[in-house]
Coordinates of C-alpha atoms and ligand atoms in Angstrom, one line a residue:
M1 CA 25.9 5.0 17.3
D2 CA 28.8 5.2 19.8
T3 CA 27.2 2.4 21.8
A4 CA 27.0 0.3 18.6
V5 CA 30.7 1.0 18.0
E6 CA 31.5 -0.1 21.6
D7 CA 29.4 -3.2 21.1
G8 CA 31.7 -4.2 18.2
A9 CA 29.3 -3.7 15.3
D10 CA 30.7 -4.1 11.8
V11 CA 28.1 -2.2 9.9
L12 CA 25.7 0.5 11.0
S13 CA 22.4 0.8 9.0
L14 CA 20.5 4.0 9.7
S15 CA 17.0 4.3 8.2
L16 CA 16.6 7.9 9.5
G17 CA 17.9 11.4 9.0
G18 CA 16.8 15.0 8.9
G19 CA 17.5 17.6 6.2
S20 CA 20.8 19.0 5.1
L21 CA 22.9 20.4 7.9
P22 CA 26.5 21.5 8.4
F23 CA 28.3 18.2 9.3
Y24 CA 29.4 19.6 12.7
K25 CA 25.7 20.0 13.6
D26 CA 24.6 16.7 12.1
S27 CA 24.6 14.1 14.8
I28 CA 24.5 11.2 12.3
A29 CA 27.5 12.6 10.4
I30 CA 29.4 13.0 13.7
G31 CA 28.4 9.5 14.9
A32 CA 29.3 8.0 11.5
F33 CA 32.8 9.7 11.6
G34 CA 33.4 7.9 14.9
A35 CA 32.3 4.7 13.3
I36 CA 34.5 4.8 10.2
Q37 CA 37.5 5.7 12.3
K38 CA 37.0 2.2 13.8
G39 CA 36.6 0.6 10.3
I40 CA 32.8 0.4 10.7
F41 CA 30.7 0.8 7.5
V42 CA 27.8 3.3 7.7
S43 CA 24.9 3.2 5.3
C44 CA 22.1 5.8 5.6
A45 CA 18.8 6.6 3.9
A46 CA 18.9 9.4 1.3
G47 CA 15.4 10.6 2.4
N48 CA 11.9 10.4 1.0
E49 CA 11.6 14.1 -0.1
G50 CA 11.9 13.4 -3.8
P51 CA 11.3 14.1 -6.6
F52 CA 12.4 17.6 -5.6
K53 CA 16.0 18.6 -6.1
E54 CA 18.4 19.3 -3.1
S55 CA 16.2 17.2 -0.9
L56 CA 18.9 14.9 0.5
S57 CA 19.6 13.7 4.1
N58 CA 22.9 12.3 5.2
E59 CA 25.2 14.0 2.8
A60 CA 28.6 13.4 4.5
P61 CA 31.1 11.7 2.2
W62 CA 32.0 9.0 4.8
I63 CA 28.4 7.8 4.7
L64 CA 26.9 5.7 1.9
T65 CA 23.8 7.7 0.9
V66 CA 21.1 5.3 -0.4
G67 CA 18.2 6.1 -2.7
A68 CA 15.3 3.8 -3.5
S69 CA 14.2 1.8 -6.5
T70 CA 11.4 -0.6 -7.4
V71 CA 12.0 -4.3 -7.7
D72 CA 10.9 -6.7 -10.5
R73 CA 8.2 -8.2 -8.3
S74 CA 4.5 -7.3 -8.3
I75 CA 1.7 -8.7 -6.1
R76 CA -0.8 -8.4 -8.8
A77 CA -4.5 -7.4 -8.4
T78 CA -5.9 -6.6 -11.8
V79 CA -8.9 -4.4 -12.1
L80 CA -11.3 -5.6 -14.8
L81 CA -14.0 -3.1 -16.0
G82 CA -17.4 -3.7 -17.7
N83 CA -15.9 -2.4 -20.9
K84 CA -13.3 -5.2 -20.7
A85 CA -10.4 -2.8 -20.1
S86 CA -8.0 -4.1 -17.4
Y87 CA -5.4 -2.4 -15.2
D88 CA -2.7 -4.2 -13.3
G89 CA -2.6 -2.9 -9.7
Q90 CA -1.2 -4.4 -6.5
S91 CA -2.5 -5.8 -3.2
F92 CA -0.7 -7.8 -0.6
F93 CA -4.0 -9.2 0.5
Q94 CA -4.9 -11.8 -2.1
P95 CA -8.2 -13.4 -1.3
T96 CA -8.8 -16.7 -3.0
N97 CA -12.6 -16.7 -2.7
F98 CA -13.4 -13.3 -4.4
S99 CA -15.6 -13.9 -7.3
S100 CA -14.6 -12.6 -10.8
T101 CA -18.2 -11.6 -11.4
L102 CA -18.6 -7.9 -12.3
L103 CA -20.2 -5.8 -9.6
P104 CA -21.5 -2.3 -9.7
L105 CA -18.7 0.3 -9.6
I106 CA -18.9 3.8 -8.0
Y107 CA -16.6 6.7 -7.5
A108 CA -17.0 7.7 -3.9
G109 CA -16.4 11.4 -4.6
A110 CA -18.9 11.5 -7.5
N111 CA -21.2 14.0 -5.7
G112 CA -18.3 16.4 -4.9
S113 CA -17.4 15.5 -1.4
D114 CA -13.7 15.6 -0.8
T115 CA -13.7 13.4 2.2
A116 CA -15.8 10.8 0.4
A117 CA -13.4 11.0 -2.6
F118 CA -10.6 9.9 -0.2
C119 CA -12.9 7.4 1.6
D120 CA -11.8 9.0 4.9
P121 CA -13.2 7.6 8.1
G122 CA -16.9 8.2 8.4
S123 CA -17.2 9.7 4.9
L124 CA -19.2 6.9 3.3
K125 CA -22.0 6.8 5.9
D126 CA -24.5 8.3 3.6
V127 CA -23.2 6.8 0.3
D128 CA -24.8 3.6 -1.0
V129 CA -21.8 1.4 -1.5
K130 CA -23.4 -1.9 -0.5
G131 CA -22.1 -4.8 -2.5
K132 CA -20.2 -2.4 -4.8
V133 CA -16.7 -1.8 -5.9
V134 CA -15.7 1.6 -4.7
L135 CA -13.0 3.8 -6.3
C136 CA -11.2 5.9 -3.7
E137 CA -8.4 8.4 -4.1
S138 CA -5.2 8.2 -2.2
G139 CA -4.5 11.1 0.2
G140 CA -6.9 13.0 2.5
F141 CA -6.7 12.1 6.1
S142 CA -6.3 8.3 5.8
E143 CA -3.9 5.6 4.8
S144 CA -4.9 3.0 2.2
V145 CA -5.8 0.3 4.7
D146 CA -8.1 2.7 6.7
K147 CA -9.9 3.6 3.5
G148 CA -10.6 -0.1 2.9
Q149 CA -11.9 -0.3 6.5
E150 CA -14.3 2.5 5.8
V151 CA -15.5 0.9 2.5
K152 CA -15.9 -2.4 4.3
D153 CA -17.8 -0.9 7.3
A154 CA -20.2 0.9 4.8
G155 CA -20.9 -2.5 3.2
G156 CA -18.7 -2.2 0.1
A157 CA -17.5 -5.4 -1.6
A158 CA -14.2 -4.2 -2.9
M159 CA -12.0 -1.1 -3.3
I160 CA -9.9 0.4 -6.0
I161 CA -7.4 3.0 -4.8
M162 CA -5.9 5.4 -7.4
N163 CA -2.6 7.1 -6.7
D164 CA -2.3 10.8 -6.6
E165 CA -0.4 12.5 -9.3
L166 CA 2.8 12.8 -7.3
S167 CA 3.1 9.1 -6.4
G168 CA 2.1 8.5 -10.0
N169 CA 3.1 5.1 -11.2
I170 CA 4.4 3.4 -8.0
T171 CA 1.7 1.1 -6.8
T172 CA 1.9 -0.3 -3.3
A173 CA 0.9 -3.8 -2.1
D174 CA -0.9 -3.2 1.2
F175 CA -2.4 -5.7 3.5
H176 CA -6.0 -4.7 3.0
V177 CA -9.1 -5.7 5.0
L178 CA -11.1 -6.3 1.9
P179 CA -10.5 -7.2 -1.8
A180 CA -8.6 -4.2 -3.2
S181 CA -6.2 -2.9 -5.8
D182 CA -3.9 0.1 -5.9
V183 CA -3.6 1.4 -9.4
T184 CA -1.5 4.2 -11.0
Y185 CA -2.8 7.8 -11.3
A186 CA -3.2 7.4 -15.1
D187 CA -5.1 4.1 -14.7
G188 CA -7.3 5.8 -12.0
L189 CA -8.2 8.6 -14.5
S190 CA -9.2 6.0 -17.1
I191 CA -11.4 4.2 -14.5
K192 CA -13.0 7.6 -13.6
A193 CA -13.6 8.3 -17.3
Y194 CA -15.2 4.9 -17.7
I195 CA -17.5 5.5 -14.7
N196 CA -18.6 8.8 -16.4
S197 CA -19.1 7.1 -19.7
T198 CA -21.8 4.7 -18.7
S199 CA -25.0 4.6 -16.7
S200 CA -24.1 1.3 -15.1
P201 CA -20.4 1.0 -14.5
M202 CA -19.2 -2.5 -13.4
A203 CA -15.9 -3.8 -12.2
T204 CA -14.2 -6.7 -10.4
I205 CA -10.7 -7.4 -9.2
L206 CA -8.7 -10.5 -10.3
F207 CA -6.0 -11.6 -7.8
K208 CA -3.0 -13.0 -9.7
G209 CA -0.5 -13.5 -6.9
T210 CA 3.2 -12.8 -7.2
V211 CA 4.6 -11.9 -10.6
F212 CA 8.3 -11.6 -11.3
G213 CA 10.3 -10.2 -14.1
V214 CA 8.9 -6.7 -14.5
P215 CA 11.3 -5.7 -17.3
Y216 CA 11.4 -2.0 -16.6
A217 CA 12.6 -2.6 -13.0
P218 CA 14.5 -1.3 -11.2
Q219 CA 12.9 2.2 -11.6
L220 CA 13.8 5.1 -9.4
A221 CA 11.0 5.8 -6.9
S222 CA 9.5 9.3 -7.2
F223 CA 9.9 9.8 -3.4
S224 CA 13.6 9.1 -3.4
S225 CA 15.5 12.3 -2.4
R226 CA 17.6 14.0 -5.0
G227 CA 20.9 15.9 -5.1
P228 CA 22.8 18.0 -5.5
S229 CA 24.1 18.0 -2.0
L230 CA 23.4 21.4 -0.3
E231 CA 26.1 21.1 2.3
S232 CA 28.9 19.7 0.0
P233 CA 28.0 20.2 -3.7
G234 CA 31.5 19.0 -4.5
I235 CA 30.6 15.4 -3.5
L236 CA 28.1 13.7 -5.8
K237 CA 25.1 12.4 -3.8
P238 CA 23.1 10.2 -3.5
D239 CA 25.8 7.5 -3.9
I240 CA 23.7 4.5 -5.0
I241 CA 20.1 3.2 -5.3
G242 CA 18.8 -0.1 -4.1
P243 CA 15.5 -2.0 -3.6
G244 CA 13.1 0.2 -1.6
V245 CA 9.6 -0.2 -3.0
D246 CA 7.2 -2.8 -1.7
I247 CA 9.8 -4.5 0.4
L248 CA 8.6 -7.7 2.1
A249 CA 9.9 -8.1 5.7
A250 CA 9.1 -9.3 9.2
W251 CA 6.7 -7.1 11.1
P252 CA 6.3 -6.9 14.9
Y253 CA 2.6 -7.8 15.0
A254 CA 0.0 -9.5 12.8
V255 CA -1.0 -7.2 10.0
D256 CA -4.6 -8.7 10.0
N257 CA -5.2 -8.0 13.7
N258 CA -5.5 -11.8 14.2
R259 CA -3.6 -13.1 17.2
N260 CA -3.5 -16.7 15.9
T261 CA -2.1 -15.8 12.5
K262 CA 1.4 -16.3 11.2
S263 CA 1.1 -13.3 8.9
T264 CA 3.7 -11.3 10.8
F265 CA 5.0 -9.9 7.5
N266 CA 4.3 -6.7 5.8
M267 CA 5.4 -4.7 2.7
I268 CA 6.4 -1.0 3.0
S269 CA 8.4 1.4 0.8
G270 CA 11.0 4.1 1.4
T271 CA 14.7 4.8 1.3
S272 CA 14.6 3.3 4.8
M273 CA 13.9 0.0 3.1
A274 CA 16.7 0.5 0.5
T275 CA 19.3 1.3 3.2
P276 CA 19.4 -2.1 4.9
H277 CA 19.8 -3.8 1.5
L278 CA 23.0 -1.8 1.0
S279 CA 24.1 -2.5 4.6
G280 CA 23.7 -6.2 4.0
I281 CA 25.7 -6.0 0.8
A282 CA 28.4 -4.0 2.7
A283 CA 28.5 -6.8 5.3
L284 CA 28.9 -9.4 2.6
L285 CA 31.8 -7.4 1.1
K286 CA 33.4 -7.0 4.5
S287 CA 33.3 -10.7 5.1
S288 CA 34.8 -11.5 1.7
H289 CA 37.4 -8.7 2.0
P290 CA 38.1 -8.2 5.7
D291 CA 41.0 -5.9 4.9
W292 CA 38.9 -3.3 3.0
S293 CA 38.2 0.0 4.6
P294 CA 34.7 1.5 4.7
A295 CA 35.7 3.8 1.8
A296 CA 37.0 0.8 -0.2
I297 CA 33.7 -1.1 0.3
K298 CA 31.8 2.0 -0.7
S299 CA 33.9 2.5 -3.8
A300 CA 33.4 -1.1 -4.8
I301 CA 29.6 -0.7 -4.6
M302 CA 29.6 2.5 -6.5
T303 CA 32.0 1.9 -9.4
T304 CA 30.3 -1.4 -10.4
A305 CA 26.6 -0.2 -10.2
N306 CA 24.1 -0.9 -13.0
L307 CA 22.9 1.9 -15.3
T308 CA 20.4 -0.3 -17.1
N309 CA 17.3 -2.1 -16.0
L310 CA 16.4 -5.8 -16.4
G311 CA 15.2 -5.1 -19.9
G312 CA 18.6 -3.8 -20.8
T313 CA 17.6 -0.2 -21.3
P314 CA 18.7 2.8 -19.2
I315 CA 17.1 3.0 -15.7
T316 CA 14.2 5.5 -15.7
D317 CA 12.1 7.1 -13.0
D318 CA 8.6 5.9 -12.4
S319 CA 7.2 8.1 -15.1
F320 CA 9.5 6.3 -17.5
G321 CA 11.5 9.5 -17.9
P322 CA 15.3 9.8 -17.9
V323 CA 17.1 10.0 -14.5
D324 CA 20.3 11.9 -13.9
V325 CA 23.3 11.3 -11.6
F326 CA 21.7 13.6 -8.9
A327 CA 18.8 11.1 -8.8
I328 CA 20.6 7.7 -9.0
G329 CA 24.2 8.6 -8.1
S330 CA 26.4 5.8 -9.5
G331 CA 23.4 3.6 -10.4
H332 CA 21.7 0.5 -9.0
V333 CA 23.7 -1.7 -6.8
N334 CA 25.1 -4.9 -8.4
P335 CA 26.4 -7.0 -5.5
T336 CA 28.1 -9.7 -7.5
K337 CA 30.2 -7.1 -9.4
A338 CA 30.9 -5.1 -6.2
D339 CA 32.7 -8.2 -4.8
D340 CA 35.2 -7.9 -7.6
P341 CA 35.6 -4.2 -8.6
G342 CA 39.1 -4.3 -10.0
L343 CA 40.1 -0.9 -8.6
V344 CA 39.0 1.0 -5.5
Y345 CA 39.2 4.6 -4.4
D346 CA 40.4 4.3 -0.8
I347 CA 40.1 7.1 1.8
Q348 CA 41.6 7.0 5.3
P349 CA 39.7 8.8 8.1
D350 CA 42.4 11.5 8.4
D351 CA 42.0 12.3 4.7
Y352 CA 38.7 13.9 5.5
I353 CA 40.3 16.6 7.6
P354 CA 41.7 18.7 4.7
Y355 CA 38.3 18.2 3.0
L356 CA 36.5 19.5 6.0
C357 CA 38.9 22.5 6.4
G358 CA 38.3 23.1 2.7
L359 CA 34.6 23.3 3.3
G360 CA 35.4 26.4 5.3
Y361 CA 34.7 24.9 8.7
N362 CA 36.9 26.4 11.5
N363 CA 39.1 24.4 13.8
T364 CA 36.4 24.0 16.4
E365 CA 33.9 22.8 13.9
V366 CA 36.3 20.3 12.3
G367 CA 37.2 19.2 15.8
I368 CA 33.6 18.4 16.7
I369 CA 33.5 16.0 13.8
V370 CA 36.8 14.3 14.2
Q371 CA 36.7 14.5 18.0
R372 CA 40.2 15.8 18.5
P373 CA 42.0 19.2 18.2
V374 CA 42.6 20.2 14.5
T375 CA 44.4 23.1 13.0
C376 CA 43.2 24.0 9.6
S377 CA 45.5 26.0 7.3
N378 CA 45.4 26.9 3.6
S379 CA 48.1 24.3 2.9
S380 CA 46.2 21.6 4.7
S381 CA 42.9 22.3 2.9
I382 CA 41.6 20.8 -0.3
P383 CA 38.7 21.6 -2.6
E384 CA 35.8 19.2 -2.0
A385 CA 36.1 17.6 -5.4
Q386 CA 39.7 16.7 -4.6
L387 CA 38.7 14.1 -2.0
N388 CA 39.5 10.7 -3.3
Y389 CA 35.8 9.9 -4.1
P390 CA 34.6 7.4 -6.7
S391 CA 32.7 10.2 -8.5
F392 CA 33.1 13.8 -9.6
S393 CA 30.9 16.8 -8.9
I394 CA 32.2 20.2 -9.9
K395 CA 31.1 23.7 -10.6
L396 CA 32.8 24.9 -13.8
G397 CA 33.3 28.4 -15.0
S398 CA 35.7 29.6 -17.7
S399 CA 38.9 28.4 -15.9
P400 CA 39.9 24.7 -16.3
Q401 CA 40.0 22.6 -13.1
T402 CA 42.3 19.7 -12.3
Y403 CA 41.8 17.1 -9.7
T404 CA 43.8 14.0 -8.8
R405 CA 42.6 10.5 -7.7
T406 CA 44.5 7.5 -6.4
V407 CA 43.2 4.1 -7.3
T408 CA 44.2 0.8 -5.6
N409 CA 44.3 -2.4 -7.6
V410 CA 42.3 -5.1 -5.7
G411 CA 42.0 -7.2 -8.9
P412 CA 44.5 -9.4 -10.7
F413 CA 48.1 -8.5 -9.8
K414 CA 49.0 -7.9 -13.5
S415 CA 46.3 -5.8 -15.1
S416 CA 46.2 -2.9 -17.4
Y417 CA 43.6 -0.2 -17.4
I418 CA 42.7 2.4 -20.1
A419 CA 40.7 5.5 -19.5
E420 CA 37.4 5.7 -21.5
I421 CA 35.8 9.1 -21.3
I422 CA 32.2 9.8 -22.0
A423 CA 32.5 13.6 -21.7
P424 CA 29.7 15.7 -20.4
Q425 CA 28.2 17.9 -23.1
G426 CA 30.2 21.2 -23.4
V427 CA 33.1 19.9 -21.4
D428 CA 36.5 18.5 -22.4
V429 CA 37.9 15.9 -20.0
K430 CA 41.6 15.1 -20.2
V431 CA 43.0 12.2 -18.1
T432 CA 46.7 11.9 -17.4
P433 CA 48.0 9.3 -17.7
N434 CA 45.2 7.7 -19.7
A435 CA 46.6 4.2 -19.3
I436 CA 47.6 2.5 -16.0
P437 CA 49.6 -0.7 -16.0
F438 CA 49.6 -2.7 -12.7
G439 CA 52.0 -5.5 -12.0
G440 CA 55.2 -3.8 -10.9
G441 CA 54.5 -4.3 -7.2
D442 CA 52.8 -1.0 -6.3
P443 CA 49.1 -1.6 -6.1
K444 CA 48.4 2.2 -6.1
A445 CA 48.4 4.7 -9.0
T446 CA 47.5 8.3 -9.2
Y447 CA 46.0 10.1 -12.2
S448 CA 44.7 13.6 -12.8
V449 CA 41.6 14.8 -14.6
T450 CA 41.3 18.3 -16.1
F451 CA 37.8 19.6 -16.9
T452 CA 37.6 22.5 -19.4
R453 CA 34.5 24.2 -20.7
T454 CA 34.5 24.0 -24.5
A455 CA 31.2 25.6 -25.5
N456 CA 28.4 27.6 -24.0
V457 CA 25.8 24.9 -23.6
N458 CA 22.3 26.1 -22.6
L459 CA 22.0 23.6 -19.7
P460 CA 22.2 24.0 -16.0
F461 CA 24.4 21.0 -15.8
S462 CA 25.8 18.2 -17.8
Q463 CA 26.9 14.7 -17.0
G464 CA 29.3 12.0 -18.2
Y465 CA 31.5 9.1 -17.1
L466 CA 35.1 8.3 -16.7
N467 CA 35.5 4.5 -17.0
W468 CA 38.7 2.7 -16.3
V469 CA 38.6 -0.4 -18.5
S470 CA 40.7 -3.5 -18.3
A471 CA 40.3 -7.0 -19.9
D472 CA 38.0 -8.1 -17.1
H473 CA 36.8 -5.0 -15.3
V474 CA 35.0 -1.7 -15.8
V475 CA 35.5 0.9 -13.0
R476 CA 32.9 3.5 -13.6
N477 CA 33.0 7.1 -12.2
P478 CA 30.1 9.4 -12.8
I479 CA 30.9 13.1 -13.6
A480 CA 28.4 15.9 -12.8
V481 CA 29.4 19.4 -14.1
T482 CA 27.3 22.4 -13.0
F483 CA 27.9 25.4 -15.1
E484 CA 28.5 28.8 -13.5
Ligands
NAG1 C1 -13.8 -15.2 1.8 O1 -13.1 -15.8 3.0 C2 -13.0 -14.9 4.1 C3 -12.1 -15.6 5.1 O2 -12.5 -17.0 5.2 C4 -14.4 -14.6 4.6 O3 -14.3 -13.7 5.7 C5 -15.1 -13.9 3.5 O4 -16.4 -13.6 3.9 C6 -15.2 -14.7 2.2 N1 -15.7 -13.9 1.2 C7 -16.6 -14.4 0.3 C8 -17.0 -13.4 -0.8 O5 -17.0 -15.5 0.3
NAG2 C1 -24.8 10.9 -5.6 O1 -26.1 11.4 -5.5 C2 -27.1 10.6 -6.1 C3 -28.4 11.4 -6.0 O2 -28.7 11.8 -4.7 C4 -27.2 9.3 -5.3 O3 -28.1 8.4 -5.9 C5 -25.8 8.6 -5.4 O4 -25.8 7.5 -4.6 C6 -24.7 9.6 -4.9 N1 -23.4 9.0 -5.1 C7 -22.4 9.1 -4.3 C8 -21.1 8.4 -4.7 O5 -22.5 9.7 -3.3
NAG3 C1 3.1 7.0 -15.6 O1 3.7 6.4 -16.7 C2 3.1 6.8 -17.9 C3 3.8 5.9 -19.0 O2 3.2 4.6 -18.8 C4 3.4 8.2 -18.2 O3 2.9 8.6 -19.4 C5 2.8 9.0 -17.0 O4 3.2 10.4 -17.2 C6 3.3 8.5 -15.7 N1 2.5 9.2 -14.7 C7 3.0 9.8 -13.6 C8 2.0 10.5 -12.8 O5 4.1 9.7 -13.3
NAG4 C1 -16.5 12.9 -14.8 O1 -17.7 13.8 -14.8 C2 -17.6 14.9 -13.9 C3 -18.9 15.6 -13.8 O2 -19.5 15.6 -15.1 C4 -16.4 15.8 -14.3 O3 -16.3 16.8 -13.3 C5 -15.1 14.9 -14.3 O4 -14.0 15.7 -14.7 C6 -15.3 13.7 -15.2 N1 -14.1 12.9 -15.0 C7 -13.4 12.3 -15.9 C8 -12.2 11.5 -15.6 O5 -13.8 12.4 -17.1
NAG5 C1 22.5 -5.6 -13.2 O1 23.1 -5.9 -14.5 C2 23.5 -7.3 -14.6 C3 24.2 -7.4 -15.9 O2 25.4 -6.8 -15.8 C4 22.2 -8.1 -14.5 O3 22.5 -9.5 -14.6 C5 21.5 -7.8 -13.2 O4 20.3 -8.5 -13.2 C6 21.2 -6.3 -13.1 N1 20.6 -6.1 -11.8 C7 19.5 -5.3 -11.7 C8 19.0 -5.1 -10.3 O5 19.1 -4.7 -12.6
NAG6 C1 34.0 28.5 14.8 O1 32.6 28.8 14.4 C2 31.7 28.8 15.5 C3 30.3 28.9 14.9 O2 30.0 27.7 14.3 C4 32.1 29.9 16.5 O3 31.2 29.8 17.6 C5 33.5 29.6 17.0 O4 33.9 30.7 17.8 C6 34.5 29.5 15.8 N1 35.7 29.1 16.4 C7 36.9 29.6 16.0 C8 38.1 29.0 16.6 O5 36.9 30.5 15.1
NAG7 C1 44.3 31.5 2.8 O1 43.6 31.7 1.6 C2 42.7 32.8 1.6 C3 41.9 32.9 0.3 O2 42.7 32.5 -0.7 C4 43.5 34.1 1.9 O3 42.6 35.2 2.0 C5 44.2 34.0 3.2 O4 45.0 35.1 3.5 C6 45.1 32.7 3.2 N1 45.6 32.5 4.6 C7 46.9 32.2 4.8 C8 47.3 32.0 6.2 O5 47.7 32.1 3.9

């Protein structure tokens, strides 16, 4: 990271990371602090350890922590069964010469062999799959493409891969070596039940190419790591979600093992694929607003994010269930709006020092992060939630808590904002002042927010939003309240 800084990079994109660590032991957090001191934006993967809580990587507040969502594109491979039922799956390999005639269908694990159920290498030697469509389960000791190779080597005509329960409804478009389709776990169970229901099950796969406009996209990927942050629960993480499922990109070699091919593209999934999308958007914002700090760019991305999908309903996870702010952070990135956020929450590198002292780090530990001698004292420490962050994450007991924030107007010189509060259940939120007029020359304004528990709600946590609304902007700040 230091070398990239020396090279004059503008944005660092890190599709890597370990688990939660104290920031003074986290080499990415330390490297990123050096970068933001030079005005360089750092975006990092949130991790692929979801859907489990507290599974984040890269939790430092000076990093943009990126989760992964689906996109509205599907590379469709529809499984058609002998009973006329059909299931939309995906395959990146889309043969044009595969017949739509129904072929015999078998479940490779029908006789109880686990390795055959997974179509692991060598497992189909003694199974008669010749000319058949073979249903394999994901998992075991092989990746999807290798399962296809096993089916092909054993003489199979085509393969259906069913997801396991955990990967659920996120199908992947792989570059298979034979006609294939990856279907959801639920669809896989239906196909198994059909195989059981008849003495001569039949199936084929219909290749339909690229389909756009999936209305329930973006959906949060099950694998996307979730908060709360372990190292700093007072900062809401992840910050944002972006495209990270079935992302099409250049690949270093031909995916079909053919030296003469131009197919040097592949599709893979992960928060590693979401991260560079956000890095690219940060680069766009940096070029249209060269004077914005990394924190300002981050704020612009977060306060303008989408909470709804393309169908106009709230973003869900891939089981179509609700998602909370510890799953999607501020929401799904909306680059156009991020270019014109109205207000930003700025943070200068030195502003992180009182925050780090407030985390309870000693002088040596803070010094490791900021790379110079630091003297922490009570008067130079702040609670985590007092950092000028574009979201709120607090632990609330019976005493009210007050935090301040400073916003900077980067929109029209004369504009007037009103606070709109969508209070978390069981919490009273009071904002002072609740109206901010800009136009007098000072582009900055400070407000305070007081959170008070109003009722004993039987919830581990509760969430809401503080929106600053003007005639032409909505600056949205998520609020997460964990009760204690
Ligand atoms: C389809 O075309 C591929 C590539 O030309 C060939 O290898 C394969 O045997 C063909 N399949 C059928 C069913 O004709
Ligand atoms: C299961 O066993 C039967 C009887 O030996 C055999 O006909 C069939 O092909 C086997 N199926 C699989 C998937 O191994
Ligand atoms: C997949 O989505 C369906 C709704 O279409 C839902 O009922 C099911 O629970 C989901 N399955 C998994 C494993 O997430
Ligand atoms: C299919 O039948 C087998 C054996 O009779 C049974 O163990 C399995 O649960 C059935 N699967 C489905 C999906 O009905
Ligand atoms: C975000 O919302 C806007 C409407 O405000 C919509 O035009 C856009 O397509 C949405 N983006 C995504 C990825 O859902
Ligand atoms: C700070 O904490 C470290 C352990 O992380 C310890 O080794 C060191 O002595 C402490 N330094 C001071 C100045 O207290
Ligand atoms: C700092 O605050 C802590 C806890 O409130 C207290 O125990 C300690 O004495 C204070 N230190 C100083 C130097 O005031």
